[in-house]
mmCIF file of C-alpha atoms in Angstrom:
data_model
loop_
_atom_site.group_PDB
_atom_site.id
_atom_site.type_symbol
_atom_site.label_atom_id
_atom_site.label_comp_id
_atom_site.label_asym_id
_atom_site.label_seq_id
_atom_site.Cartn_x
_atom_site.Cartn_y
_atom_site.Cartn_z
ATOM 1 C CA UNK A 1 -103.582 -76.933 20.813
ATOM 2 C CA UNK A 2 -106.741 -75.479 20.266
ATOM 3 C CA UNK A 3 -104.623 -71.518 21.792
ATOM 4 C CA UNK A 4 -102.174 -72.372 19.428
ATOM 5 C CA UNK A 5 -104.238 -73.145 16.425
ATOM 6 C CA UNK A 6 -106.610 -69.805 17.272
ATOM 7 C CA UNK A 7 -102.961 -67.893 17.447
ATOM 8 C CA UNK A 8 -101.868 -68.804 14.296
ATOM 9 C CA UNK A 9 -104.910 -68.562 12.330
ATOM 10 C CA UNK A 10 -105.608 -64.754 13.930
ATOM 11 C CA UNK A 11 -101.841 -64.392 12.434
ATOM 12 C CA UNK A 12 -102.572 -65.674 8.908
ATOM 13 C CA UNK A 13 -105.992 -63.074 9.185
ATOM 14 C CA UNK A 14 -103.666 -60.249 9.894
ATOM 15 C CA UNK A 15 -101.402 -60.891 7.599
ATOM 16 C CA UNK A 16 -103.767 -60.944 4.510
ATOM 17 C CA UNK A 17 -105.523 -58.238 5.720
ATOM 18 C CA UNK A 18 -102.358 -56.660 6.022
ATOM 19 C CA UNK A 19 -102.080 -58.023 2.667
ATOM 20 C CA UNK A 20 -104.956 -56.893 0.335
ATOM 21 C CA UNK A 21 -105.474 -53.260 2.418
ATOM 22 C CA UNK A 22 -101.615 -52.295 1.129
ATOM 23 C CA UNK A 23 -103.175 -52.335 -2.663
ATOM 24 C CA UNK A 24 -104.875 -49.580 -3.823
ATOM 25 C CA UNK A 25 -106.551 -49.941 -7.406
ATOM 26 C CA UNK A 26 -104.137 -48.055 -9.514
ATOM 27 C CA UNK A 27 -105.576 -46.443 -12.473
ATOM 28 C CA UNK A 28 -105.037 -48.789 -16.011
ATOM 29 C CA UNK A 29 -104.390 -46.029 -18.968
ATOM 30 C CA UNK A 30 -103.930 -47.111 -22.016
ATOM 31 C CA UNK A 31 -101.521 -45.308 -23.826
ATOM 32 C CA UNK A 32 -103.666 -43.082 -26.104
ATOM 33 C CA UNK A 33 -102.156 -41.204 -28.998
ATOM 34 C CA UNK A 34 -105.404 -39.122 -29.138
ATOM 35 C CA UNK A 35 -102.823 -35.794 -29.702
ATOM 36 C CA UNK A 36 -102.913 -34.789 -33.453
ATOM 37 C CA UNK A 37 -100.135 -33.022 -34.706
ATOM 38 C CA UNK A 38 -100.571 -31.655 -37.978
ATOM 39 C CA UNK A 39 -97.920 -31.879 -40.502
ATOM 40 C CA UNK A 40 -97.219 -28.613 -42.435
ATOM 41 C CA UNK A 41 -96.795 -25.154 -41.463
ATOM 42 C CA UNK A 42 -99.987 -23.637 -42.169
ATOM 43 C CA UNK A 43 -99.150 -21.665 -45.590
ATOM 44 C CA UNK A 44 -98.852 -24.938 -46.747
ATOM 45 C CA UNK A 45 -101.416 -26.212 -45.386
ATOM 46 C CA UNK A 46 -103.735 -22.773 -46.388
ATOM 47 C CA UNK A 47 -102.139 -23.294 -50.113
ATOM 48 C CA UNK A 48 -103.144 -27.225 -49.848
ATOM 49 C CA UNK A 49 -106.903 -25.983 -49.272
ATOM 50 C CA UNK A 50 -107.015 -23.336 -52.332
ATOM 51 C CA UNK A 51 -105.510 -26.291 -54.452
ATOM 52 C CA UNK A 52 -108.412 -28.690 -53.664
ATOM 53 C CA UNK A 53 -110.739 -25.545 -54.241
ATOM 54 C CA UNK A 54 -109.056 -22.679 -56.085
ATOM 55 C CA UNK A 55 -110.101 -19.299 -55.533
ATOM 56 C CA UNK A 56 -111.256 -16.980 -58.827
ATOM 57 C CA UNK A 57 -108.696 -14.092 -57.890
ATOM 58 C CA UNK A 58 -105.892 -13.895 -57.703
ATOM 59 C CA UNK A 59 -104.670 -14.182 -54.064
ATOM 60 C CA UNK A 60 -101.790 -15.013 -51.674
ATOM 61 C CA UNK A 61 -100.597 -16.792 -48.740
ATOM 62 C CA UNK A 62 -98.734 -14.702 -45.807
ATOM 63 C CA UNK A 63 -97.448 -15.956 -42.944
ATOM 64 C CA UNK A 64 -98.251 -13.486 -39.825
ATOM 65 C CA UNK A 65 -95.577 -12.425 -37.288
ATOM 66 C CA UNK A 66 -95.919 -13.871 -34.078
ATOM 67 C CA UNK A 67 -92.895 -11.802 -32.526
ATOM 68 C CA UNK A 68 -94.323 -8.761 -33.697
ATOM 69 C CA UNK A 69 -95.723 -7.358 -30.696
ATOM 70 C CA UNK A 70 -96.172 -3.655 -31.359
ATOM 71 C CA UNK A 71 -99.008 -1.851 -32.078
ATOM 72 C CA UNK A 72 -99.180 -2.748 -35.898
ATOM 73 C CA UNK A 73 -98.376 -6.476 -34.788
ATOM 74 C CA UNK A 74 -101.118 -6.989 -32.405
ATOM 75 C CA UNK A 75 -103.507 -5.287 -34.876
ATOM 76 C CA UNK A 76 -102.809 -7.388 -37.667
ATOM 77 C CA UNK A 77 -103.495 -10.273 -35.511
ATOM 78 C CA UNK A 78 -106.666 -9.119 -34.344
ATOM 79 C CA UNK A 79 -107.529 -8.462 -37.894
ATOM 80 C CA UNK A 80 -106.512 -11.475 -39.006
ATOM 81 C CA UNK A 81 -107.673 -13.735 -36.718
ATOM 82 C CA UNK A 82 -110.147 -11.853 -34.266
ATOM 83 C CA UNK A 83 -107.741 -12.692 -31.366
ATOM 84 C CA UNK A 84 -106.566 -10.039 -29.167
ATOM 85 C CA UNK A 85 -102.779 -11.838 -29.208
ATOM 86 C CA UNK A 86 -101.418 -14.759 -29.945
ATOM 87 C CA UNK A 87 -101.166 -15.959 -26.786
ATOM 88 C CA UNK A 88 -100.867 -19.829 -27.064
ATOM 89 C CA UNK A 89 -100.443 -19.791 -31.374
ATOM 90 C CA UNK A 90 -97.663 -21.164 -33.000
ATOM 91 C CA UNK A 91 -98.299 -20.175 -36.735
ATOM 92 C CA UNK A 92 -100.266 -18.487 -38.193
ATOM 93 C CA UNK A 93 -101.023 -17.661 -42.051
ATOM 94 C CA UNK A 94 -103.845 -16.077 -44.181
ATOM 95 C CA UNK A 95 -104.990 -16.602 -47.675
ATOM 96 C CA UNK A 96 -106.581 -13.198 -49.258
ATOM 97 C CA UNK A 97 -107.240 -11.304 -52.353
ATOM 98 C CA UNK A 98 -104.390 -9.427 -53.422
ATOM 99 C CA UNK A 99 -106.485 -6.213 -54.637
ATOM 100 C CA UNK A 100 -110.157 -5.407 -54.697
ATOM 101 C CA UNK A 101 -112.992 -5.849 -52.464
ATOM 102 C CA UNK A 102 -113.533 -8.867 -51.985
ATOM 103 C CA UNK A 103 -114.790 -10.562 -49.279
ATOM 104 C CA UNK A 104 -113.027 -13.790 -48.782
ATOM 105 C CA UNK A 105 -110.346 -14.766 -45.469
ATOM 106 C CA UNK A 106 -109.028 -18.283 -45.328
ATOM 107 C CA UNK A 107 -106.667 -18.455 -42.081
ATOM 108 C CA UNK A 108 -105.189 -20.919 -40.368
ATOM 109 C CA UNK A 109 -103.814 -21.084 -36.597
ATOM 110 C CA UNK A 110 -101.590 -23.592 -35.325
ATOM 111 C CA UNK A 111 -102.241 -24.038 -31.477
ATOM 112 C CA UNK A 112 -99.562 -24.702 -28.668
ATOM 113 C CA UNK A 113 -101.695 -27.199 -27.125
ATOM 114 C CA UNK A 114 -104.388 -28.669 -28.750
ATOM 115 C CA UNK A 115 -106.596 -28.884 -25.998
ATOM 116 C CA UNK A 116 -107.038 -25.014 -26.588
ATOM 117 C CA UNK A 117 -108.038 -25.869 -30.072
ATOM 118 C CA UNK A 118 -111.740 -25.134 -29.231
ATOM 119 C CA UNK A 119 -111.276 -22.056 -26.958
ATOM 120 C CA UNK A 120 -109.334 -20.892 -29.770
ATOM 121 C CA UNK A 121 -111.981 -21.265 -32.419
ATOM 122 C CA UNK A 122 -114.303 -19.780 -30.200
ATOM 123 C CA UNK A 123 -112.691 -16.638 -29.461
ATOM 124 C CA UNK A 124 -111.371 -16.336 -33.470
ATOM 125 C CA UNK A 125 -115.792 -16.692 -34.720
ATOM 126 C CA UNK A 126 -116.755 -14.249 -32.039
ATOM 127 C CA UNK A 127 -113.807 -12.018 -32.906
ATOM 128 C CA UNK A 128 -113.251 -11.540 -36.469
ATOM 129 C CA UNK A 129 -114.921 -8.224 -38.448
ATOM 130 C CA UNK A 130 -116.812 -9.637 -41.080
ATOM 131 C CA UNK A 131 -116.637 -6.171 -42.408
ATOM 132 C CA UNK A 132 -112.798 -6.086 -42.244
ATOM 133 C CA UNK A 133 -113.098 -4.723 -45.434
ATOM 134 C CA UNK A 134 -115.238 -1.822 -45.280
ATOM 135 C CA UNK A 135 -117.221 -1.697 -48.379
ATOM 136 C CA UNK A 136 -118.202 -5.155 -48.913
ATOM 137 C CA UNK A 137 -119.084 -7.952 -45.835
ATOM 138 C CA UNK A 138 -118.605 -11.467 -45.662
ATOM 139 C CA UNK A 139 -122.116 -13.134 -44.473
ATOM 140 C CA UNK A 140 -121.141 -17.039 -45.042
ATOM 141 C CA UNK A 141 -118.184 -17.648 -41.917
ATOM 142 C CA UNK A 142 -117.105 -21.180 -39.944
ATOM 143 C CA UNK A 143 -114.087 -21.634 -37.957
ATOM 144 C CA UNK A 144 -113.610 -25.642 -37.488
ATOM 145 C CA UNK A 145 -109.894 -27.555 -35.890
ATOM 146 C CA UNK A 146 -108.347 -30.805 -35.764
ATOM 147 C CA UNK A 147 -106.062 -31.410 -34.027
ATOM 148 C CA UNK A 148 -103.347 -28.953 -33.473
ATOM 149 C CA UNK A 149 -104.885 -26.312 -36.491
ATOM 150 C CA UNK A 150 -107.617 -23.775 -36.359
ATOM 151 C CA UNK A 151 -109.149 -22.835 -39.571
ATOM 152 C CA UNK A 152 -111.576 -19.979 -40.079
ATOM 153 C CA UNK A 153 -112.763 -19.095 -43.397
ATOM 154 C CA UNK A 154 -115.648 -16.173 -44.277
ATOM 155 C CA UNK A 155 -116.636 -15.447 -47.838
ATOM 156 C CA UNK A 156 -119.482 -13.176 -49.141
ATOM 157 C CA UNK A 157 -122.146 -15.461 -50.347
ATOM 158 C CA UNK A 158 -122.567 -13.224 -53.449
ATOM 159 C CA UNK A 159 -119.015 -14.493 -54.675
ATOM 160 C CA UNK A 160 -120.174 -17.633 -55.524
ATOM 161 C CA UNK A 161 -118.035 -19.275 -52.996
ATOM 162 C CA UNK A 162 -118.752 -21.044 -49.778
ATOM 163 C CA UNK A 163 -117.290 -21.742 -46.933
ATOM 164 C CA UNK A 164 -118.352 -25.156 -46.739
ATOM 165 C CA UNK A 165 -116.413 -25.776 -49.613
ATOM 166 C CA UNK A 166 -113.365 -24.507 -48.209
ATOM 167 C CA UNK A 167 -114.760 -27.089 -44.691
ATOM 168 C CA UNK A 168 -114.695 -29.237 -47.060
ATOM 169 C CA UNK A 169 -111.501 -28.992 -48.512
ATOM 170 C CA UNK A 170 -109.934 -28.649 -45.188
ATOM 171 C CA UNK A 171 -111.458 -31.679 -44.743
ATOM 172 C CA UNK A 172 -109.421 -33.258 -47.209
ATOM 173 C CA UNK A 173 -106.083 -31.760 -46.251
ATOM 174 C CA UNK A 174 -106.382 -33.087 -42.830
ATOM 175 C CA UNK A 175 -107.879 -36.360 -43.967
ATOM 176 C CA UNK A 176 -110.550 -36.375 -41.493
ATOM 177 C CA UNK A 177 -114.173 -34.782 -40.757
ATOM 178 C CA UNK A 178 -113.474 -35.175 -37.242
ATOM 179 C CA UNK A 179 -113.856 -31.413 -36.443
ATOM 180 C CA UNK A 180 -113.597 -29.022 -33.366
ATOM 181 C CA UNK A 181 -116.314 -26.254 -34.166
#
């Protein structure tokens, strides 16, 4: 009795052994929606901003050409933006004087992925001419994201606009503070 007892209990050991080393802890994720997608394309979005705070020039919104990729194309990307391509963009659009010398560049990206969104605003601060213009420089320049949208905007301080006003606007737009810089 004693044989058979020993038997079956060194079965019922095996088995739950058996038992608890088949699970493996499998990893709980909660379903996040932590992706923000902006709504807008971003001349409306750009045109949203100089509503909240208007420019004193007159100016305009142009979409840039992502297909564009000759010479001319790439350049007025770089330009732009201060990206050598735009590798990984969806949209992009700039707000700027029509004539003069002004400094003043308000331009928005839209990013394939967002989780480029900061490598992207990285690359367009350490890219962009602040002296795009030639004669005149703008000395006042951020370049913040949420979400899915860049945004860099550079302004010479003796305008009498800032760019933290235009942060701030952008701010407003996208209905959060909760920036990539």
């Amino acid at each position: 009795m004693k044989k058979i007892f020993a038997m079956l209990l060194a079965v019922v050991m095996m088995f739950s052994l058996v038992a608890c080393g088949g699970k493996t802890a499998e990893p709980t994720t909660a379903p996040t929606d932590a992706t923000v997608k902006v709504e807008g394309t971003m001349e409306e979005l750009l045109n949203k901003v100089v509503e909240i705070n208007p420019v004193e020039f007159m100016g305009g919104t142009m979409p840039i050409d992502l297909t564009d990729t000759s010479e001319d194309g790439l350049w007025n990307i770089k330009y732009n933006t201060g990206l050598d391509s735009a590798e990984g963009l969806t949209d992009i659009a700039v707000y700027e004087p029509m004539m003069g010398s002004i400094p003043f560049s308000l331009v928005m990206v839209r990013v394939a992925d967002e989780a480029n969104a900061e490598t992207v605003a990285e690359a367009m601060k350490a890219g962009i001419d602040t002296r795009k213009w030639i004669c005149v420089e703008a000395d006042d320049l951020q370049v913040v994201g949420y979400g899915d949208v860049v945004m860099l905007i550079m302004v010479g301080s003796d305008t009498g606009m800032t760019a933290q006003s235009y942060v701030d606007a952008f701010a407003q737009v996208m209905g959060s503070t909760d920036f990539v810089k």
